[in-house]
Amino acid sequence: MTTPCPNAWPDSLFATLTAEGLLLVEDGRCTEANPALFRLTGFEPGEIIGRPWTKLLAPRHRADAARCFDAAAPVVTEVRRKGGGAFVAEIESRRRAAPDGAVVHALAVRDVTHRRDAERAMADAVADLAAVLDAMRNAVVTMDGAGVVRSFNRAAEEAFGYRADEVVGGPVTRLMPADAGATHQGYVDRYLSSGVGTVIGRGREVVARRKNGTTFPAHLAVAEMPPRIDGTRRFVGTLIDITDMKRTEHTLIEARLAAEAADRAKTRFLSTLSHELRTPLNAINGFSQLLEMAFERGGVDEKHLHYARAIHQNGNALLRMLDDMMEYALLDLGRKTIDVAEVALDEVVETVLAMLDRRAREKRIALRVGLHDRDDRLSGERGALIQILFCLLDNAVKFTPPDGTVALTTRRRREGLVEIEVADTGMGIAPDKLDRLFIPFHGTEPLLASEHGGLGIGLAIAKRLVDLHGGAIRVASTPGSGSAFIVTLPVWI
């Protein structure tokens, strides 16, 4: 209910102003107000009616009074509440001459505190998002469905050489080579009409164009943004300059090609070296064996027989080193493969023992064998399995002093695996050497190679051959008491 005054306006005036609070002002004083205004401010009618209406404004905003009368649009200011405090209000004015000729202003007062808070929160969110985008190292560009740029972050300015105000509002195709622009927009149009994305929702390599006309390789990912209130659709693209990555990739490709060429050259060299060395060595071994046999039959003195045997033994040692060198080279190049078949474990063990029998007898070393099951069948390549066990047993014999013992035992660890252990009573291995034992040219074996013969790469070869079989090898050793090498290999199923 309003408080009447002589110049009251008709109720239709109040109906035209969609306000929470209404008041009439004449000569700067409030002449009439509706109940809603009293509820908003908490004042009683006697505290407002007949008093200067500017008393309703917060002291620091009373300069807004004149603007409230003159502004064509609503004025945002602060209105007092009784008892202290204020609220953000939007005041809209209508002016009309009263019957007595006086000018009366009708003021509509709306509490817009929540709206102001929401606007500030929105402004803060927009500022935060802008700060985040500008802090990103990747270029971020947003555009609408027509291909018009809507935002352009700082990283994009640095990548393309444009200022944001030079790009925003213009076509995104200016950031692409001429032949790519139409293709890109075609992708977007097809996505908008069918929902099928060739570019949208995916990442791909593109060529981007800078302001100065130069181009650079980039990785582009485009995604659709959430729908806007007005129904328009927008997209965001993130772009990474991959010039350095491409340069590195090119360098790596060149390095790989050079390494492959070097590997091929190394393989050819080793093959040639093997052939050129093996031919005379085979001749030396053959003739030394013939001499040894002739001396044995002809009753030649022991000295000449010893010379013939030494020639034969050293020739065989050279051939073994040559074989190790070629085997390691193939393994190192990744060109060694195995032909998996069913292999009888007892036959492999017997073959290796026969190869080492003479040397063991010469050193008075006892070779002991304990097979868990003589019918065990391994899954692997017979020659490679012989090479693995020969390496382990040969080392055991080599590094065990005279009158020592070398034992080979087997056992089933679990379904599908056989464990083979080669243990000796030799010198043992220091704990700080165990972790380097299977590294070529870094283990204990090379340190003793000059004393006991060989290149010192046998264990490295054995380890790689075990790996090719899908097995494992480990060692336990106590200096002065001996070592045990344990190989786990798959059984034939």
Coordinates of C-alpha atoms in Angstrom, one line a residue:
M1 CA 0.0 0.0 0.0
T2 CA 1.3 3.4 -1.0
T3 CA 1.4 6.6 1.2
P4 CA -0.7 9.2 -0.7
C5 CA 0.3 12.7 -1.6
P6 CA -1.4 15.5 -3.4
N7 CA 0.4 14.8 -6.7
A8 CA 0.0 11.0 -6.6
W9 CA 0.4 9.3 -9.9
P10 CA -2.0 6.7 -11.1
D11 CA -1.4 3.0 -10.3
S12 CA -0.7 2.4 -14.0
L13 CA 2.6 4.2 -13.6
F14 CA 3.7 1.7 -11.0
A15 CA 2.6 -1.1 -13.2
T16 CA 4.9 -0.1 -16.0
L17 CA 8.0 -0.3 -13.8
T18 CA 8.9 -3.9 -12.9
A19 CA 10.6 -3.0 -9.7
E20 CA 11.0 -4.3 -6.2
G21 CA 10.7 -0.9 -4.6
L22 CA 9.1 2.3 -6.0
L23 CA 9.1 5.9 -4.8
L24 CA 8.1 9.3 -6.1
V25 CA 10.4 12.3 -5.8
E26 CA 9.4 15.9 -6.0
D27 CA 11.8 18.8 -5.3
G28 CA 14.3 16.2 -4.0
R29 CA 12.0 14.8 -1.4
C30 CA 10.2 11.5 -1.3
T31 CA 6.4 12.0 -1.6
E32 CA 5.3 8.4 -2.0
A33 CA 6.7 4.9 -1.7
N34 CA 5.4 1.3 -2.0
P35 CA 5.7 -1.3 0.7
A36 CA 8.4 -3.2 -1.2
L37 CA 10.7 -0.3 -0.8
F38 CA 10.2 -0.3 3.0
R39 CA 10.9 -4.1 3.0
L40 CA 14.1 -3.6 1.0
T41 CA 15.5 -0.8 3.2
G42 CA 13.9 -1.6 6.6
F43 CA 12.8 2.0 7.1
E44 CA 9.4 3.1 8.3
P45 CA 7.2 5.4 6.1
G46 CA 7.8 8.3 8.4
E47 CA 11.6 7.9 8.0
I48 CA 11.4 8.3 4.2
I49 CA 8.2 10.2 3.2
G50 CA 8.8 14.0 3.2
R51 CA 12.6 13.6 3.6
P52 CA 15.4 14.1 1.0
W53 CA 15.4 10.9 -1.0
T54 CA 19.2 11.0 -1.3
K55 CA 19.2 9.9 2.4
L56 CA 18.4 6.4 0.9
L57 CA 21.8 6.4 -0.9
A58 CA 24.9 5.2 0.8
P59 CA 27.0 8.3 1.7
R60 CA 29.8 7.6 -0.7
H61 CA 27.3 7.1 -3.6
R62 CA 25.1 10.3 -3.0
A63 CA 26.8 11.9 -6.0
D64 CA 24.9 9.3 -8.1
A65 CA 21.6 11.1 -7.3
A66 CA 21.7 13.5 -10.3
R67 CA 22.6 10.6 -12.7
C68 CA 19.6 8.6 -11.5
F69 CA 17.4 11.4 -12.9
D70 CA 19.3 12.1 -16.1
A71 CA 20.5 8.7 -17.3
A72 CA 18.7 7.0 -20.1
A73 CA 19.6 3.6 -18.7
P74 CA 19.4 2.3 -15.1
V75 CA 22.1 3.5 -12.7
V76 CA 23.8 1.0 -10.4
T77 CA 24.6 2.4 -7.0
E78 CA 24.3 1.5 -3.3
V79 CA 21.1 1.9 -1.1
R80 CA 21.2 2.1 2.7
R81 CA 19.5 -0.4 5.0
K82 CA 18.2 0.8 8.3
G83 CA 20.6 -0.1 11.1
G84 CA 23.6 0.0 8.9
G85 CA 24.9 -1.7 5.8
A86 CA 23.8 -1.3 2.2
F87 CA 22.9 -3.3 -0.9
V88 CA 23.7 -2.9 -4.5
A89 CA 20.7 -1.4 -6.3
E90 CA 19.8 -0.6 -9.8
I91 CA 17.7 2.6 -10.0
E92 CA 15.5 3.4 -13.1
S93 CA 13.8 6.8 -13.4
R94 CA 10.7 8.1 -15.1
R95 CA 9.8 11.8 -15.2
R96 CA 6.4 13.5 -15.5
A97 CA 4.8 16.8 -14.9
A98 CA 2.2 16.9 -12.1
P99 CA -1.2 18.8 -12.5
D100 CA 0.2 21.8 -10.7
G101 CA 3.2 21.9 -13.0
A102 CA 5.7 20.4 -10.7
V103 CA 8.1 17.8 -12.0
V104 CA 7.8 14.4 -10.3
H105 CA 10.3 11.5 -10.7
A106 CA 9.2 7.9 -10.3
L107 CA 12.2 5.8 -9.2
A108 CA 12.2 2.0 -9.5
V109 CA 14.7 0.4 -7.1
R110 CA 15.9 -3.2 -7.7
D111 CA 18.3 -5.2 -5.4
V112 CA 20.9 -6.5 -7.8
T113 CA 23.5 -7.7 -5.2
H114 CA 23.3 -11.3 -6.4
R115 CA 23.5 -10.3 -10.0
R116 CA 26.5 -8.1 -9.2
D117 CA 28.2 -10.9 -7.3
A118 CA 27.5 -13.3 -10.2
E119 CA 28.9 -10.8 -12.7
R120 CA 32.1 -10.3 -10.5
A121 CA 32.5 -14.1 -10.2
M122 CA 32.1 -14.5 -13.9
A123 CA 34.6 -11.7 -14.5
D124 CA 37.0 -13.4 -12.1
A125 CA 36.5 -16.7 -13.9
V126 CA 37.1 -15.1 -17.3
A127 CA 40.3 -13.4 -16.0
D128 CA 41.5 -16.6 -14.4
L129 CA 40.9 -18.5 -17.6
A130 CA 42.7 -15.8 -19.6
A131 CA 45.6 -16.0 -17.2
V132 CA 45.7 -19.8 -17.5
L133 CA 45.6 -19.6 -21.3
D134 CA 48.4 -17.0 -21.4
A135 CA 50.5 -19.1 -19.0
M136 CA 50.3 -22.1 -21.2
R137 CA 53.3 -23.0 -23.4
N138 CA 51.1 -24.3 -26.2
A139 CA 49.3 -22.1 -28.6
V140 CA 45.5 -22.1 -27.9
V141 CA 43.1 -20.7 -30.5
T142 CA 39.3 -20.8 -30.3
M143 CA 37.0 -20.4 -33.3
D144 CA 33.4 -20.7 -34.3
G145 CA 31.8 -23.0 -36.8
A146 CA 32.4 -20.5 -39.6
G147 CA 36.1 -20.6 -38.9
V148 CA 36.3 -17.1 -37.3
V149 CA 38.9 -16.8 -34.6
R150 CA 37.5 -15.9 -31.2
S151 CA 40.5 -16.0 -28.9
F152 CA 44.3 -16.2 -29.4
N153 CA 46.6 -16.7 -26.4
R154 CA 50.1 -15.4 -25.7
A155 CA 51.8 -18.6 -26.8
A156 CA 49.9 -18.4 -30.1
E157 CA 51.1 -14.8 -30.6
E158 CA 54.7 -16.0 -30.1
A159 CA 54.3 -19.0 -32.4
F160 CA 52.6 -17.2 -35.3
G161 CA 54.0 -13.6 -34.9
Y162 CA 50.6 -12.0 -34.8
R163 CA 49.1 -9.9 -32.0
A164 CA 45.8 -11.2 -30.8
D165 CA 43.9 -8.1 -32.1
E166 CA 45.2 -8.9 -35.6
V167 CA 43.7 -12.3 -35.6
V168 CA 40.6 -12.3 -33.4
G169 CA 37.5 -11.7 -35.6
G170 CA 39.4 -12.9 -38.7
P171 CA 39.5 -16.3 -40.5
V172 CA 41.5 -19.0 -38.9
T173 CA 42.8 -20.0 -42.3
R174 CA 45.3 -17.1 -42.2
L175 CA 47.3 -19.4 -39.9
M176 CA 47.6 -22.1 -42.5
P177 CA 49.2 -22.4 -45.9
A178 CA 46.8 -21.4 -48.7
D179 CA 46.2 -24.9 -49.9
A180 CA 45.3 -26.2 -46.5
G181 CA 42.7 -23.5 -45.6
A182 CA 39.8 -24.9 -47.7
T183 CA 40.6 -28.4 -46.7
H184 CA 40.4 -27.5 -43.0
Q185 CA 37.1 -25.7 -43.3
G186 CA 35.8 -28.7 -45.2
Y187 CA 36.6 -30.9 -42.2
V188 CA 34.8 -28.6 -39.9
D189 CA 31.7 -28.3 -42.1
R190 CA 31.5 -32.1 -42.5
Y191 CA 31.7 -32.5 -38.7
L192 CA 29.0 -29.9 -38.1
S193 CA 26.6 -31.6 -40.6
S194 CA 27.4 -35.3 -39.8
G195 CA 29.1 -35.4 -36.4
V196 CA 31.9 -37.4 -38.0
G197 CA 35.3 -35.9 -37.1
T198 CA 38.3 -36.2 -39.4
V199 CA 40.1 -33.5 -37.4
I200 CA 37.7 -32.8 -34.5
G201 CA 38.5 -34.9 -31.4
R202 CA 41.8 -36.1 -32.9
G203 CA 45.4 -35.0 -33.1
R204 CA 47.5 -34.8 -36.2
E205 CA 50.6 -33.2 -37.7
V206 CA 50.0 -30.0 -39.8
V207 CA 51.9 -27.2 -41.4
A208 CA 51.3 -23.8 -39.8
R209 CA 52.0 -20.4 -41.3
R210 CA 53.5 -17.4 -39.5
K211 CA 52.7 -13.8 -40.1
N212 CA 55.9 -13.4 -42.1
G213 CA 54.8 -16.2 -44.5
T214 CA 57.2 -18.9 -43.2
T215 CA 55.8 -22.2 -42.2
F216 CA 56.6 -24.7 -39.4
P217 CA 55.6 -28.3 -38.5
A218 CA 53.1 -28.5 -35.7
H219 CA 50.9 -31.0 -33.8
L220 CA 47.3 -29.8 -33.8
A221 CA 44.5 -31.2 -31.6
V222 CA 41.0 -29.7 -32.1
A223 CA 38.0 -30.4 -29.8
E224 CA 34.5 -29.0 -29.6
M225 CA 33.7 -26.7 -26.7
P226 CA 30.4 -27.0 -24.7
P227 CA 27.4 -25.6 -26.5
R228 CA 26.8 -21.9 -25.9
I229 CA 23.5 -20.5 -24.6
D230 CA 22.6 -19.0 -28.0
G231 CA 23.2 -22.4 -29.6
T232 CA 26.3 -21.5 -31.5
R233 CA 29.1 -24.0 -31.6
R234 CA 32.8 -23.3 -31.0
F235 CA 36.0 -25.2 -31.1
V236 CA 39.3 -25.0 -29.4
G237 CA 42.6 -26.0 -31.0
T238 CA 45.9 -26.5 -29.2
L239 CA 49.0 -26.4 -31.3
I240 CA 52.6 -27.4 -30.5
D241 CA 55.5 -26.3 -32.6
I242 CA 57.4 -29.5 -33.3
T243 CA 60.3 -28.1 -35.3
D244 CA 62.8 -29.2 -32.7
M245 CA 61.2 -32.6 -32.4
K246 CA 61.3 -33.0 -36.2
R247 CA 64.9 -31.9 -36.3
T248 CA 65.8 -34.4 -33.6
E249 CA 63.8 -37.1 -35.3
H250 CA 65.7 -36.4 -38.5
T251 CA 69.0 -36.6 -36.6
L252 CA 68.0 -39.9 -35.0
I253 CA 66.9 -41.4 -38.4
E254 CA 70.3 -40.4 -39.8
A255 CA 72.1 -41.8 -36.8
R256 CA 70.1 -45.0 -37.1
L257 CA 70.8 -45.4 -40.8
A258 CA 74.5 -44.7 -40.1
A259 CA 74.5 -47.3 -37.3
E260 CA 72.8 -49.8 -39.6
A261 CA 75.3 -49.2 -42.3
A262 CA 78.1 -49.6 -39.7
D263 CA 76.6 -52.8 -38.5
R264 CA 76.4 -54.1 -42.0
A265 CA 80.0 -53.1 -42.6
K266 CA 81.0 -54.7 -39.3
T267 CA 79.2 -57.9 -40.2
R268 CA 80.9 -58.0 -43.6
F269 CA 84.3 -57.4 -41.9
L270 CA 83.8 -60.1 -39.3
S271 CA 82.6 -62.6 -41.9
T272 CA 85.7 -61.8 -44.1
L273 CA 88.0 -62.0 -41.0
S274 CA 86.5 -65.2 -39.9
H275 CA 87.0 -66.8 -43.3
E276 CA 90.5 -65.5 -43.7
L277 CA 91.5 -66.7 -40.3
R278 CA 89.6 -69.9 -40.2
T279 CA 91.1 -71.3 -43.4
P280 CA 94.8 -71.2 -42.3
L281 CA 93.8 -72.2 -38.8
N282 CA 92.0 -75.3 -40.1
A283 CA 95.1 -76.1 -42.1
I284 CA 97.4 -75.7 -39.1
N285 CA 95.2 -77.8 -36.9
G286 CA 94.9 -80.5 -39.5
F287 CA 98.6 -80.8 -40.2
S288 CA 99.5 -80.6 -36.5
Q289 CA 97.1 -83.4 -35.8
L290 CA 98.6 -85.5 -38.6
L291 CA 102.1 -84.8 -37.1
E292 CA 100.9 -85.7 -33.6
M293 CA 99.5 -89.0 -34.9
A294 CA 102.7 -89.7 -36.9
F295 CA 104.9 -89.0 -34.0
E296 CA 102.8 -91.3 -31.8
R297 CA 103.2 -94.1 -34.3
G298 CA 106.9 -93.5 -35.2
G299 CA 108.2 -93.4 -31.7
V300 CA 109.4 -89.8 -31.9
D301 CA 110.9 -88.3 -28.7
E302 CA 108.4 -86.8 -26.3
K303 CA 109.6 -83.2 -26.9
H304 CA 108.6 -83.3 -30.6
L305 CA 105.3 -84.9 -29.7
H306 CA 104.7 -82.2 -27.1
Y307 CA 105.3 -79.5 -29.8
A308 CA 102.8 -81.1 -32.1
R309 CA 100.2 -81.3 -29.4
A310 CA 100.8 -77.7 -28.4
I311 CA 100.3 -76.5 -32.0
H312 CA 97.1 -78.5 -32.2
Q313 CA 95.7 -77.3 -28.9
N314 CA 96.5 -73.6 -29.5
G315 CA 95.1 -73.8 -33.0
N316 CA 91.8 -75.2 -31.5
A317 CA 91.9 -72.4 -28.9
L318 CA 92.2 -69.8 -31.6
L319 CA 89.2 -71.4 -33.5
R320 CA 87.1 -71.3 -30.3
M321 CA 88.0 -67.6 -29.8
L322 CA 87.1 -66.9 -33.4
D323 CA 83.8 -68.7 -32.9
D324 CA 83.1 -66.8 -29.7
M325 CA 83.8 -63.5 -31.5
M326 CA 81.5 -64.2 -34.3
E327 CA 78.8 -65.5 -32.0
Y328 CA 79.0 -62.4 -29.8
A329 CA 78.9 -60.2 -32.9
L330 CA 75.7 -61.8 -34.1
L331 CA 74.1 -61.6 -30.6
D332 CA 75.2 -57.9 -30.3
L333 CA 73.6 -57.0 -33.6
G334 CA 70.4 -58.8 -32.7
R335 CA 70.7 -61.2 -35.7
K336 CA 71.0 -64.4 -33.8
T337 CA 67.9 -66.5 -33.8
I338 CA 67.2 -70.0 -32.5
D339 CA 65.3 -72.8 -34.0
V340 CA 63.2 -74.3 -31.2
A341 CA 62.9 -78.0 -31.1
E342 CA 62.7 -80.9 -28.6
V343 CA 66.2 -81.5 -27.2
A344 CA 67.2 -84.4 -24.9
L345 CA 68.9 -82.9 -21.8
D346 CA 71.0 -86.0 -21.1
E347 CA 72.4 -86.0 -24.6
V348 CA 73.4 -82.3 -24.3
V349 CA 75.2 -83.1 -21.0
E350 CA 77.0 -86.1 -22.4
T351 CA 78.2 -84.1 -25.4
V352 CA 79.6 -81.3 -23.3
L353 CA 81.3 -83.7 -20.8
A354 CA 83.0 -85.5 -23.7
M355 CA 84.3 -82.2 -25.0
L356 CA 85.8 -81.4 -21.6
D357 CA 86.9 -84.9 -20.4
R358 CA 90.5 -84.7 -21.5
R359 CA 91.1 -81.3 -20.0
A360 CA 89.4 -82.3 -16.7
R361 CA 91.6 -85.4 -16.5
E362 CA 94.7 -83.4 -17.2
K363 CA 93.9 -81.2 -14.2
R364 CA 92.7 -84.2 -12.1
I365 CA 89.3 -82.5 -11.7
A366 CA 86.4 -84.8 -10.9
L367 CA 83.3 -84.2 -13.1
R368 CA 80.1 -85.3 -11.3
V369 CA 76.6 -85.4 -12.8
G370 CA 73.3 -85.8 -11.1
L371 CA 70.3 -85.6 -13.4
H372 CA 66.9 -85.4 -11.7
D373 CA 65.3 -87.1 -14.7
R374 CA 67.2 -88.5 -17.6
D375 CA 64.1 -88.2 -19.7
D376 CA 63.9 -84.4 -19.4
R377 CA 63.4 -82.7 -22.7
L378 CA 64.2 -79.1 -23.2
S379 CA 62.6 -76.6 -25.6
G380 CA 65.4 -74.9 -27.5
E381 CA 68.1 -75.3 -30.0
R382 CA 70.6 -78.1 -29.4
G383 CA 73.7 -76.3 -30.6
A384 CA 72.9 -73.2 -28.4
L385 CA 72.1 -75.4 -25.4
I386 CA 75.5 -77.2 -25.8
Q387 CA 77.2 -73.8 -26.1
I388 CA 75.6 -72.6 -22.8
L389 CA 76.5 -75.7 -20.8
F390 CA 80.0 -75.9 -22.4
C391 CA 80.7 -72.3 -21.3
L392 CA 79.6 -72.9 -17.7
L393 CA 81.5 -76.2 -17.4
D394 CA 84.5 -75.0 -19.3
N395 CA 84.8 -72.0 -16.9
A396 CA 84.3 -74.2 -13.9
V397 CA 87.2 -76.5 -15.1
K398 CA 89.3 -73.5 -16.1
F399 CA 89.0 -71.7 -12.7
T400 CA 89.1 -74.8 -10.4
P401 CA 92.6 -75.8 -9.2
P402 CA 93.9 -79.3 -9.6
D403 CA 92.2 -82.1 -7.6
G404 CA 89.0 -80.0 -7.4
T405 CA 85.4 -81.0 -8.2
V406 CA 82.9 -79.7 -10.8
A407 CA 79.3 -80.9 -10.4
L408 CA 76.3 -80.6 -12.8
T409 CA 72.9 -81.3 -11.3
T410 CA 69.4 -80.8 -12.6
R411 CA 66.0 -80.4 -10.9
R412 CA 62.4 -79.4 -11.7
R413 CA 61.6 -76.0 -10.1
R414 CA 58.0 -75.8 -11.2
E415 CA 55.8 -76.9 -14.0
G416 CA 57.4 -76.2 -17.4
L417 CA 60.9 -75.3 -16.1
V418 CA 64.2 -77.2 -15.5
E419 CA 67.0 -75.8 -13.4
I420 CA 70.6 -76.8 -14.2
E421 CA 73.3 -76.0 -11.7
V422 CA 77.0 -76.0 -12.4
A423 CA 79.0 -75.8 -9.2
D424 CA 82.8 -75.9 -8.6
T425 CA 85.3 -75.8 -5.8
G426 CA 87.3 -73.0 -7.5
M427 CA 88.5 -69.6 -6.4
G428 CA 85.1 -68.0 -6.2
I429 CA 84.0 -64.5 -7.2
A430 CA 84.1 -61.3 -5.1
P431 CA 80.7 -59.9 -4.2
D432 CA 81.4 -56.6 -5.9
K433 CA 82.0 -58.4 -9.2
L434 CA 78.8 -60.4 -9.3
D435 CA 76.6 -57.6 -10.8
R436 CA 79.0 -57.1 -13.7
L437 CA 79.6 -60.8 -14.4
F438 CA 77.5 -61.1 -17.5
I439 CA 78.5 -57.7 -19.0
P440 CA 80.9 -58.3 -21.9
F441 CA 84.5 -57.2 -21.2
H442 CA 83.5 -55.9 -17.7
G443 CA 83.1 -59.1 -15.6
T444 CA 85.5 -61.3 -13.7
E445 CA 86.1 -63.5 -16.7
P446 CA 88.1 -61.0 -18.8
L447 CA 90.4 -60.3 -15.8
L448 CA 91.5 -63.9 -15.9
A449 CA 91.3 -64.4 -19.6
S450 CA 95.0 -63.7 -20.1
E451 CA 95.9 -66.3 -17.5
H452 CA 93.5 -69.0 -18.5
G453 CA 92.9 -68.3 -22.2
G454 CA 89.9 -67.0 -24.2
L455 CA 88.4 -63.6 -24.9
G456 CA 86.5 -63.3 -21.6
I457 CA 83.0 -63.0 -23.3
G458 CA 81.8 -66.5 -22.7
L459 CA 79.4 -65.7 -19.9
A460 CA 78.0 -62.7 -21.8
I461 CA 77.3 -65.1 -24.8
A462 CA 75.7 -67.7 -22.5
K463 CA 73.5 -65.1 -20.9
R464 CA 72.2 -63.9 -24.2
L465 CA 71.6 -67.4 -25.5
V466 CA 69.6 -68.2 -22.3
D467 CA 67.6 -65.0 -22.8
L468 CA 66.8 -66.2 -26.4
H469 CA 65.4 -69.4 -24.9
G470 CA 63.2 -67.5 -22.5
G471 CA 65.2 -68.6 -19.5
A472 CA 67.2 -67.0 -16.8
I473 CA 70.7 -67.4 -15.3
R474 CA 72.0 -66.4 -11.9
V475 CA 75.2 -67.0 -9.8
A476 CA 76.0 -67.6 -6.2
S477 CA 79.6 -67.5 -5.1
T478 CA 81.9 -67.4 -2.0
P479 CA 85.5 -66.3 -2.6
G480 CA 87.8 -69.1 -1.8
S481 CA 85.1 -71.8 -1.8
G482 CA 83.7 -71.9 -5.3
S483 CA 80.8 -70.7 -7.4
A484 CA 77.5 -72.1 -8.6
F485 CA 75.8 -71.0 -11.9
I486 CA 72.1 -71.8 -12.1
V487 CA 70.3 -71.8 -15.4
T488 CA 66.5 -72.1 -15.7
L489 CA 65.2 -73.3 -19.1
P490 CA 61.8 -74.2 -20.4
V491 CA 60.9 -77.9 -20.9
W492 CA 59.4 -79.3 -24.1
I493 CA 55.6 -79.5 -23.8

